[in-house]
PDB file of C-alpha atoms in Angstrom:
ATOM      1  CA  UNK A   8    -127.938 -11.559 -65.028  1.00  0.00           C
ATOM      2  CA  UNK A   9    -124.746 -10.039 -63.601  1.00  0.00           C
ATOM      3  CA  UNK A  10    -126.223  -6.561 -64.103  1.00  0.00           C
ATOM      4  CA  UNK A  11    -129.327  -7.487 -62.118  1.00  0.00           C
ATOM      5  CA  UNK A  12    -127.253  -9.046 -59.348  1.00  0.00           C
ATOM      6  CA  UNK A  13    -124.886  -6.064 -59.063  1.00  0.00           C
ATOM      7  CA  UNK A  14    -127.825  -3.619 -59.133  1.00  0.00           C
ATOM      8  CA  UNK A  15    -129.531  -5.605 -56.370  1.00  0.00           C
ATOM      9  CA  UNK A  16    -126.368  -5.530 -54.249  1.00  0.00           C
ATOM     10  CA  UNK A  17    -126.017  -1.754 -54.693  1.00  0.00           C
ATOM     11  CA  UNK A  18    -129.668  -1.175 -53.769  1.00  0.00           C
ATOM     12  CA  UNK A  19    -129.339  -3.445 -50.722  1.00  0.00           C
ATOM     13  CA  UNK A  20    -126.154  -1.618 -49.630  1.00  0.00           C
ATOM     14  CA  UNK A  21    -127.812   1.803 -49.985  1.00  0.00           C
ATOM     15  CA  UNK A  22    -130.861   0.616 -48.078  1.00  0.00           C
ATOM     16  CA  UNK A  23    -128.839  -0.868 -45.202  1.00  0.00           C
ATOM     17  CA  UNK A  24    -126.424   2.053 -44.852  1.00  0.00           C
ATOM     18  CA  UNK A  25    -129.266   4.551 -45.113  1.00  0.00           C
ATOM     19  CA  UNK A  26    -131.180   2.835 -42.323  1.00  0.00           C
ATOM     20  CA  UNK A  27    -128.115   2.515 -40.111  1.00  0.00           C
ATOM     21  CA  UNK A  28    -127.414   6.233 -40.454  1.00  0.00           C
ATOM     22  CA  UNK A  29    -130.937   7.159 -39.426  1.00  0.00           C
ATOM     23  CA  UNK A  30    -130.869   4.866 -36.406  1.00  0.00           C
ATOM     24  CA  UNK A  31    -127.568   6.359 -35.235  1.00  0.00           C
ATOM     25  CA  UNK A  32    -128.905   9.925 -35.588  1.00  0.00           C
ATOM     26  CA  UNK A  33    -131.981   9.080 -33.526  1.00  0.00           C
ATOM     27  CA  UNK A  34    -129.735   8.127 -30.585  1.00  0.00           C
ATOM     28  CA  UNK A  35    -127.426  11.154 -30.855  1.00  0.00           C
ATOM     29  CA  UNK A  36    -127.969  14.531 -29.236  1.00  0.00           C
ATOM     30  CA  UNK A  37    -128.051  17.380 -31.746  1.00  0.00           C
ATOM     31  CA  UNK A  38    -125.633  19.662 -29.897  1.00  0.00           C
ATOM     32  CA  UNK A  39    -122.465  21.585 -30.609  1.00  0.00           C
ATOM     33  CA  UNK A  40    -119.754  21.648 -27.956  1.00  0.00           C
ATOM     34  CA  UNK A  41    -117.144  24.407 -27.876  1.00  0.00           C
ATOM     35  CA  UNK A  42    -114.191  24.250 -25.526  1.00  0.00           C
ATOM     36  CA  UNK A  43    -113.772  27.560 -23.699  1.00  0.00           C
ATOM     37  CA  UNK A  44    -111.075  26.581 -21.195  1.00  0.00           C
ATOM     38  CA  UNK A  45    -109.333  23.414 -20.091  1.00  0.00           C
ATOM     39  CA  UNK A  46    -106.553  23.113 -17.520  1.00  0.00           C
ATOM     40  CA  UNK A  47    -104.800  19.902 -16.497  1.00  0.00           C
ATOM     41  CA  UNK A  48    -102.031  19.823 -13.922  1.00  0.00           C
ATOM     42  CA  UNK A  49    -100.020  17.696 -11.553  1.00  0.00           C
ATOM     43  CA  UNK A  50     -99.866  19.095  -8.027  1.00  0.00           C
ATOM     44  CA  UNK A  51     -96.300  18.336  -6.937  1.00  0.00           C
ATOM     45  CA  UNK A  52     -96.194  20.803  -4.035  1.00  0.00           C
ATOM     46  CA  UNK A  53     -93.974  19.755  -1.119  1.00  0.00           C
ATOM     47  CA  UNK A  54     -95.910  18.515   1.892  1.00  0.00           C
ATOM     48  CA  UNK A  55     -98.778  16.947  -0.071  1.00  0.00           C
ATOM     49  CA  UNK A  56     -99.144  13.723  -2.018  1.00  0.00           C
ATOM     50  CA  UNK A  57     -98.735  14.234  -5.772  1.00  0.00           C
ATOM     51  CA  UNK A  58    -102.131  14.405  -7.494  1.00  0.00           C
ATOM     52  CA  UNK A  59    -103.717  15.119 -10.869  1.00  0.00           C
ATOM     53  CA  UNK A  60    -106.336  17.828 -11.422  1.00  0.00           C
ATOM     54  CA  UNK A  61    -108.569  18.804 -14.339  1.00  0.00           C
ATOM     55  CA  UNK A  62    -110.837  21.833 -14.717  1.00  0.00           C
ATOM     56  CA  UNK A  63    -112.781  22.816 -17.819  1.00  0.00           C
ATOM     57  CA  UNK A  64    -115.429  25.096 -19.231  1.00  0.00           C
ATOM     58  CA  UNK A  65    -117.560  24.229 -22.278  1.00  0.00           C
ATOM     59  CA  UNK A  66    -120.355  25.943 -24.184  1.00  0.00           C
ATOM     60  CA  UNK A  67    -123.128  23.584 -25.265  1.00  0.00           C
ATOM     61  CA  UNK A  68    -125.528  24.678 -28.027  1.00  0.00           C
ATOM     62  CA  UNK A  69    -128.824  22.914 -28.675  1.00  0.00           C
ATOM     63  CA  UNK A  70    -129.096  22.738 -32.484  1.00  0.00           C
ATOM     64  CA  UNK A  71    -132.521  21.104 -32.315  1.00  0.00           C
ATOM     65  CA  UNK A  72    -135.987  22.677 -32.358  1.00  0.00           C
ATOM     66  CA  UNK A  73    -136.920  20.766 -29.194  1.00  0.00           C
ATOM     67  CA  UNK A  74    -135.800  21.387 -25.630  1.00  0.00           C
ATOM     68  CA  UNK A  75    -133.073  19.064 -24.396  1.00  0.00           C
ATOM     69  CA  UNK A  76    -134.211  17.984 -20.959  1.00  0.00           C
ATOM     70  CA  UNK A  77    -131.814  17.113 -18.160  1.00  0.00           C
ATOM     71  CA  UNK A  78    -128.595  17.281 -20.189  1.00  0.00           C
ATOM     72  CA  UNK A  79    -125.819  15.685 -18.121  1.00  0.00           C
ATOM     73  CA  UNK A  80    -122.098  15.343 -18.438  1.00  0.00           C
ATOM     74  CA  UNK A  81    -122.255  11.656 -17.609  1.00  0.00           C
ATOM     75  CA  UNK A  82    -118.656  10.494 -17.798  1.00  0.00           C
ATOM     76  CA  UNK A  83    -115.111  11.519 -18.628  1.00  0.00           C
ATOM     77  CA  UNK A  84    -112.307   9.258 -19.786  1.00  0.00           C
ATOM     78  CA  UNK A  85    -108.644  10.272 -19.812  1.00  0.00           C
ATOM     79  CA  UNK A  86    -106.356   8.609 -22.336  1.00  0.00           C
ATOM     80  CA  UNK A  87    -102.603   8.525 -22.756  1.00  0.00           C
ATOM     81  CA  UNK A  88    -102.587   8.266 -26.552  1.00  0.00           C
ATOM     82  CA  UNK A  89    -105.174   5.520 -27.056  1.00  0.00           C
ATOM     83  CA  UNK A  90    -104.622   3.808 -23.683  1.00  0.00           C
ATOM     84  CA  UNK A  91    -107.339   4.469 -21.104  1.00  0.00           C
ATOM     85  CA  UNK A  92    -105.835   5.858 -17.893  1.00  0.00           C
ATOM     86  CA  UNK A  93    -108.773   7.051 -15.763  1.00  0.00           C
ATOM     87  CA  UNK A  94    -112.592   7.007 -15.955  1.00  0.00           C
ATOM     88  CA  UNK A  95    -114.413   9.534 -13.807  1.00  0.00           C
ATOM     89  CA  UNK A  96    -117.797  11.087 -13.167  1.00  0.00           C
ATOM     90  CA  UNK A  97    -117.268  14.825 -13.644  1.00  0.00           C
ATOM     91  CA  UNK A  98    -118.441  17.274 -11.045  1.00  0.00           C
ATOM     92  CA  UNK A  99    -120.417  19.945 -12.893  1.00  0.00           C
ATOM     93  CA  UNK A 100    -120.265  23.002 -10.685  1.00  0.00           C
ATOM     94  CA  UNK A 101    -122.976  25.086 -12.313  1.00  0.00           C
ATOM     95  CA  UNK A 102    -125.768  22.507 -12.649  1.00  0.00           C
ATOM     96  CA  UNK A 103    -128.957  23.225 -10.759  1.00  0.00           C
ATOM     97  CA  UNK A 104    -129.052  20.738  -7.848  1.00  0.00           C
ATOM     98  CA  UNK A 105    -126.752  18.391  -9.791  1.00  0.00           C
ATOM     99  CA  UNK A 106    -129.772  17.205 -11.768  1.00  0.00           C
ATOM    100  CA  UNK A 107    -128.788  18.459 -15.190  1.00  0.00           C
ATOM    101  CA  UNK A 108    -129.713  21.243 -17.540  1.00  0.00           C
ATOM    102  CA  UNK A 109    -132.672  21.931 -19.702  1.00  0.00           C
ATOM    103  CA  UNK A 110    -131.437  23.593 -22.874  1.00  0.00           C
ATOM    104  CA  UNK A 111    -134.011  25.425 -24.980  1.00  0.00           C
ATOM    105  CA  UNK A 112    -133.960  25.219 -28.790  1.00  0.00           C
ATOM    106  CA  UNK A 113    -130.981  27.138 -30.274  1.00  0.00           C
ATOM    107  CA  UNK A 114    -129.864  28.101 -26.738  1.00  0.00           C
ATOM    108  CA  UNK A 115    -126.247  27.868 -25.546  1.00  0.00           C
ATOM    109  CA  UNK A 116    -125.418  26.947 -21.935  1.00  0.00           C
ATOM    110  CA  UNK A 117    -122.117  26.808 -20.126  1.00  0.00           C
ATOM    111  CA  UNK A 118    -120.824  23.694 -18.359  1.00  0.00           C
ATOM    112  CA  UNK A 119    -118.008  24.089 -15.844  1.00  0.00           C
ATOM    113  CA  UNK A 120    -116.623  20.728 -14.774  1.00  0.00           C
ATOM    114  CA  UNK A 121    -113.812  19.216 -12.743  1.00  0.00           C
ATOM    115  CA  UNK A 122    -112.519  15.886 -11.565  1.00  0.00           C
ATOM    116  CA  UNK A 123    -114.492  14.670  -8.553  1.00  0.00           C
ATOM    117  CA  UNK A 124    -111.410  14.513  -6.332  1.00  0.00           C
ATOM    118  CA  UNK A 125    -107.662  14.480  -6.494  1.00  0.00           C
ATOM    119  CA  UNK A 126    -106.446  11.570  -8.560  1.00  0.00           C
ATOM    120  CA  UNK A 127    -103.255   9.846  -7.488  1.00  0.00           C
ATOM    121  CA  UNK A 128    -100.683   9.938 -10.235  1.00  0.00           C
ATOM    122  CA  UNK A 129     -98.676   6.741  -9.823  1.00  0.00           C
ATOM    123  CA  UNK A 130     -99.955   5.498 -13.191  1.00  0.00           C
ATOM    124  CA  UNK A 131     -99.669   8.965 -14.806  1.00  0.00           C
ATOM    125  CA  UNK A 132     -96.266  10.225 -13.643  1.00  0.00           C
ATOM    126  CA  UNK A 133     -94.579  10.225 -17.069  1.00  0.00           C
ATOM    127  CA  UNK A 134     -97.525  11.578 -19.091  1.00  0.00           C
ATOM    128  CA  UNK A 135     -97.003  15.020 -20.620  1.00  0.00           C
ATOM    129  CA  UNK A 136    -100.308  15.318 -22.467  1.00  0.00           C
ATOM    130  CA  UNK A 137    -103.649  13.562 -22.448  1.00  0.00           C
ATOM    131  CA  UNK A 138    -106.670  13.024 -24.628  1.00  0.00           C
ATOM    132  CA  UNK A 139    -110.054  13.503 -22.991  1.00  0.00           C
ATOM    133  CA  UNK A 140    -113.422  12.028 -23.962  1.00  0.00           C
ATOM    134  CA  UNK A 141    -116.549  13.567 -22.433  1.00  0.00           C
ATOM    135  CA  UNK A 142    -119.870  11.712 -22.660  1.00  0.00           C
ATOM    136  CA  UNK A 143    -123.109  13.710 -22.533  1.00  0.00           C
ATOM    137  CA  UNK A 144    -126.584  12.213 -22.184  1.00  0.00           C
ATOM    138  CA  UNK A 145    -130.228  13.211 -22.139  1.00  0.00           C
ATOM    139  CA  UNK A 146    -133.297  10.969 -22.267  1.00  0.00           C
ATOM    140  CA  UNK A 147    -131.480   7.999 -23.800  1.00  0.00           C
ATOM    141  CA  UNK A 148    -129.556  10.081 -26.342  1.00  0.00           C
ATOM    142  CA  UNK A 149    -125.812  10.593 -26.148  1.00  0.00           C
ATOM    143  CA  UNK A 150    -123.031  12.753 -27.521  1.00  0.00           C
ATOM    144  CA  UNK A 151    -119.289  12.130 -27.224  1.00  0.00           C
ATOM    145  CA  UNK A 152    -116.878  15.069 -27.328  1.00  0.00           C
ATOM    146  CA  UNK A 153    -113.127  14.494 -27.653  1.00  0.00           C
ATOM    147  CA  UNK A 154    -110.416  16.955 -26.702  1.00  0.00           C
ATOM    148  CA  UNK A 155    -106.980  15.879 -27.878  1.00  0.00           C
ATOM    149  CA  UNK A 156    -103.434  16.888 -26.979  1.00  0.00           C
ATOM    150  CA  UNK A 157    -104.151  18.549 -23.625  1.00  0.00           C
ATOM    151  CA  UNK A 158    -100.832  19.565 -22.051  1.00  0.00           C
ATOM    152  CA  UNK A 159    -100.351  18.752 -18.378  1.00  0.00           C
ATOM    153  CA  UNK A 160     -98.723  21.480 -16.325  1.00  0.00           C
ATOM    154  CA  UNK A 161     -96.583  20.733 -13.287  1.00  0.00           C
ATOM    155  CA  UNK A 162     -97.176  22.856 -10.189  1.00  0.00           C
ATOM    156  CA  UNK A 163     -94.375  22.844  -7.585  1.00  0.00           C
TER     157      UNK A 163
END
């Protein structure tokens, strides 16, 4: 009886974890993101209010056999360690009309993004490095890309 019960539990576990994995994959974009360039800096120039800036360039590859329509860099989140510091909607400077990208199967496209505006640094003054989470979306599917240990330069 114990053998039957333990076999049933194993089969149930495999069934549930197998289904959960498939559901998660169906909501994830099949892309590869490669960081080309990322600069983060505090502008501490005399005569202006101190501010934080972020500029990055990424290559996005569509690994799927279907076109990804209207791929957007939906949101960015800056962390100090694991503490959320700032959420922002990135400005993607090379998107057609700001509407997103269509990425053909196996094609790679470049995203150049920045913070939407200067960010005041009162809550960031002592931070030397950040972690960044970028959230991509297309037609209800998402992909999160993390960049850790980004050094912040100081510009005087």
